[in-house]
């Protein structure tokens, strides 16, 4: 129910922005968040790279930064592992997607799988080796901005949900609030 509401609202926002309802490109990324005591051990993990004990939110957004698909896993699940399922979900729901941008965590056989099985060009955008500090990478900033929008919802500051599908629903609900505000501003 939440997913259907979210998707219909996304279609309206895309149309209001002069875009086709169905996107042709997306950006993938993941965010690790601490888990509250209500998160069971079965769906909790430790992300050593971020030093976070909790869950990981894997999302794909369109070029407007609107959520296309989401999957919540234990934080110990790698970006590549989750991306296989996430890209399959994306392909089932958005048949016109032909290009997905990603960061360096999505390399390897995943690129071949996306191309050969899913017919999606997974393009990895890497930082230059001689760059230090914050670097804004083409297209990649769009998904980071979406995470920033989502983090404005206090409920998403950490994961409180017992079930991962409830976490996914909370993310969709928060994104629906972002999109509702965007449509309301356009109406005035």
Short mmCIF file of C-alpha atoms in Angstrom, two decimals:
data_model
loop_
_atom_site.label_atom_id
_atom_site.label_comp_id
_atom_site.label_asym_id
_atom_site.label_seq_id
_atom_site.Cartn_x
_atom_site.Cartn_y
_atom_site.Cartn_z
CA UNK A 1 0.00 0.00 0.00
CA UNK A 2 2.76 2.46 0.96
CA UNK A 3 4.78 1.40 -2.11
CA UNK A 4 1.86 2.01 -4.47
CA UNK A 5 1.13 5.43 -2.95
CA UNK A 6 4.82 6.33 -3.16
CA UNK A 7 5.13 5.22 -6.79
CA UNK A 8 2.03 7.14 -7.91
CA UNK A 9 3.30 10.25 -6.18
CA UNK A 10 6.72 9.84 -7.84
CA UNK A 11 5.00 9.63 -11.24
CA UNK A 12 3.22 12.93 -10.53
CA UNK A 13 6.45 14.64 -9.44
CA UNK A 14 8.25 13.43 -12.57
CA UNK A 15 5.42 14.72 -14.79
CA UNK A 16 5.37 18.07 -12.96
CA UNK A 17 9.10 18.36 -13.68
CA UNK A 18 8.47 17.76 -17.40
CA UNK A 19 9.79 14.20 -17.33
CA UNK A 20 8.28 10.95 -18.56
CA UNK A 21 6.75 8.82 -15.80
CA UNK A 22 9.20 6.02 -16.53
CA UNK A 23 12.89 6.85 -15.99
CA UNK A 24 15.65 5.49 -18.22
CA UNK A 25 18.59 5.98 -15.82
CA UNK A 26 19.29 5.60 -12.12
CA UNK A 27 21.96 5.93 -9.45
CA UNK A 28 22.66 3.24 -6.83
CA UNK A 29 24.19 3.58 -3.37
CA UNK A 30 23.95 2.33 0.20
CA UNK A 31 23.89 3.94 3.64
CA UNK A 32 24.70 2.23 6.93
CA UNK A 33 22.69 3.29 9.98
CA UNK A 34 22.82 2.26 13.61
CA UNK A 35 20.17 -0.16 14.75
CA UNK A 36 18.09 0.46 17.86
CA UNK A 37 17.65 -2.29 20.46
CA UNK A 38 14.40 -3.26 18.68
CA UNK A 39 16.38 -4.49 15.64
CA UNK A 40 16.81 -8.27 16.03
CA UNK A 41 20.20 -9.95 15.67
CA UNK A 42 18.97 -11.87 12.59
CA UNK A 43 18.73 -8.65 10.53
CA UNK A 44 21.54 -6.70 12.21
CA UNK A 45 25.20 -6.69 11.21
CA UNK A 46 28.44 -4.75 11.46
CA UNK A 47 29.75 -2.57 8.64
CA UNK A 48 33.50 -2.49 9.29
CA UNK A 49 34.13 0.25 6.72
CA UNK A 50 31.75 2.67 8.43
CA UNK A 51 32.13 1.20 11.93
CA UNK A 52 28.33 0.84 12.25
CA UNK A 53 26.39 -1.89 14.03
CA UNK A 54 22.91 -1.98 12.50
CA UNK A 55 21.41 -2.07 9.03
CA UNK A 56 22.20 -0.89 5.55
CA UNK A 57 19.77 0.93 3.24
CA UNK A 58 20.35 0.17 -0.42
CA UNK A 59 18.56 2.51 -2.84
CA UNK A 60 18.34 3.35 -6.51
CA UNK A 61 17.08 6.81 -7.45
CA UNK A 62 16.26 8.46 -10.77
CA UNK A 63 18.07 11.52 -12.11
CA UNK A 64 15.77 13.78 -10.08
CA UNK A 65 16.82 11.98 -6.90
CA UNK A 66 13.43 10.26 -6.52
CA UNK A 67 13.40 6.78 -5.01
CA UNK A 68 12.92 3.95 -7.51
CA UNK A 69 13.61 0.97 -5.28
CA UNK A 70 14.86 0.25 -1.78
CA UNK A 71 16.14 -2.76 0.13
CA UNK A 72 17.15 -2.92 3.79
CA UNK A 73 19.69 -5.54 4.92
CA UNK A 74 22.05 -6.21 7.79
CA UNK A 75 24.92 -3.70 7.71
CA UNK A 76 27.35 -6.58 7.08
CA UNK A 77 25.88 -7.23 3.60
CA UNK A 78 28.19 -5.77 0.95
CA UNK A 79 26.98 -3.28 -1.63
CA UNK A 80 27.70 -5.77 -4.42
CA UNK A 81 25.76 -8.60 -2.75
CA UNK A 82 22.67 -6.46 -2.25
CA UNK A 83 22.95 -4.83 -5.67
CA UNK A 84 22.16 -8.08 -7.49
CA UNK A 85 18.72 -8.28 -5.87
CA UNK A 86 18.19 -4.53 -5.99
CA UNK A 87 18.97 -4.32 -9.71
CA UNK A 88 16.66 -7.29 -10.40
CA UNK A 89 13.85 -5.50 -8.53
CA UNK A 90 14.58 -2.33 -10.47
CA UNK A 91 14.46 -4.14 -13.81
CA UNK A 92 11.14 -5.85 -12.97
CA UNK A 93 9.46 -2.56 -12.04
CA UNK A 94 11.16 -0.17 -14.47
CA UNK A 95 11.66 -1.88 -17.82
CA UNK A 96 12.98 1.27 -19.55
CA UNK A 97 16.01 1.64 -17.26
CA UNK A 98 19.14 1.04 -19.34
CA UNK A 99 21.80 2.87 -17.33
CA UNK A 100 22.71 2.90 -13.63
CA UNK A 101 25.59 4.93 -12.19
CA UNK A 102 27.45 3.57 -9.17
CA UNK A 103 30.51 4.16 -6.99
CA UNK A 104 33.59 1.96 -6.76
CA UNK A 105 31.87 -0.50 -4.40
CA UNK A 106 29.89 -1.94 -7.30
CA UNK A 107 32.67 -3.29 -9.51
CA UNK A 108 33.55 -6.83 -10.55
CA UNK A 109 31.22 -9.47 -11.90
CA UNK A 110 28.20 -7.33 -10.94
CA UNK A 111 28.91 -5.12 -13.97
CA UNK A 112 28.84 -8.21 -16.22
CA UNK A 113 25.66 -9.56 -14.60
CA UNK A 114 23.90 -6.22 -15.03
CA UNK A 115 24.91 -6.05 -18.69
CA UNK A 116 24.43 -9.67 -19.73
CA UNK A 117 21.44 -10.77 -17.66
CA UNK A 118 19.54 -7.58 -16.80
CA UNK A 119 20.48 -5.56 -19.90
CA UNK A 120 21.50 -2.58 -17.78
CA UNK A 121 24.76 -0.68 -18.23
CA UNK A 122 26.22 -0.36 -14.72
CA UNK A 123 28.66 2.53 -15.02
CA UNK A 124 31.11 2.90 -12.14
CA UNK A 125 32.20 6.48 -11.41
CA UNK A 126 35.38 6.46 -9.34
CA UNK A 127 37.23 9.20 -7.52
CA UNK A 128 40.63 10.09 -8.84
CA UNK A 129 43.44 8.43 -6.86
CA UNK A 130 45.21 11.76 -6.32
CA UNK A 131 42.12 13.52 -4.93
CA UNK A 132 41.76 14.14 -1.22
CA UNK A 133 38.77 15.42 0.74
CA UNK A 134 35.26 15.87 -0.56
CA UNK A 135 34.88 15.56 -4.31
CA UNK A 136 31.54 16.01 -6.07
CA UNK A 137 31.29 13.27 -8.67
CA UNK A 138 29.02 13.56 -11.72
CA UNK A 139 25.59 11.94 -11.13
CA UNK A 140 26.71 10.36 -7.84
CA UNK A 141 25.76 13.45 -5.83
CA UNK A 142 22.09 12.86 -6.73
CA UNK A 143 21.79 9.74 -4.57
CA UNK A 144 23.73 11.42 -1.75
CA UNK A 145 21.23 14.29 -1.82
CA UNK A 146 18.39 11.77 -1.54
CA UNK A 147 20.00 10.27 1.57
CA UNK A 148 20.23 13.81 2.98
CA UNK A 149 16.52 14.38 2.28
CA UNK A 150 15.67 11.10 4.01
CA UNK A 151 17.83 11.85 7.04
CA UNK A 152 15.70 14.94 7.72
CA UNK A 153 13.10 12.47 9.00
CA UNK A 154 14.01 11.86 12.62
CA UNK A 155 12.55 8.38 12.39
CA UNK A 156 15.32 7.48 9.91
CA UNK A 157 18.21 8.80 12.03
CA UNK A 158 18.64 5.17 13.10
CA UNK A 159 16.73 2.00 12.29
CA UNK A 160 14.02 1.28 14.87
CA UNK A 161 12.00 -1.30 12.96
CA UNK A 162 11.89 -4.97 13.92
CA UNK A 163 11.31 -6.08 10.32
CA UNK A 164 13.26 -4.95 7.25
CA UNK A 165 10.08 -4.52 5.17
CA UNK A 166 8.84 -2.06 7.82
CA UNK A 167 12.13 -0.15 7.45
CA UNK A 168 11.62 -0.05 3.67
CA UNK A 169 8.07 1.27 4.19
CA UNK A 170 9.38 4.03 6.50
CA UNK A 171 11.88 5.08 3.83
CA UNK A 172 9.14 5.20 1.19
CA UNK A 173 6.89 7.15 3.55
CA UNK A 174 9.62 9.71 4.27
CA UNK A 175 10.31 10.07 0.55
CA UNK A 176 6.57 10.54 -0.04
CA UNK A 177 6.62 13.48 2.37
CA UNK A 178 9.55 15.01 0.44
CA UNK A 179 7.68 14.61 -2.85
CA UNK A 180 4.40 15.97 -1.40
CA UNK A 181 6.18 19.14 -0.29
CA UNK A 182 7.73 19.48 -3.73
CA UNK A 183 4.33 19.22 -5.43
CA UNK A 184 2.77 21.67 -2.95
CA UNK A 185 5.46 24.28 -3.74
CA UNK A 186 4.76 23.91 -7.47
CA UNK A 187 1.01 24.45 -6.88
CA UNK A 188 1.62 27.91 -5.40
#
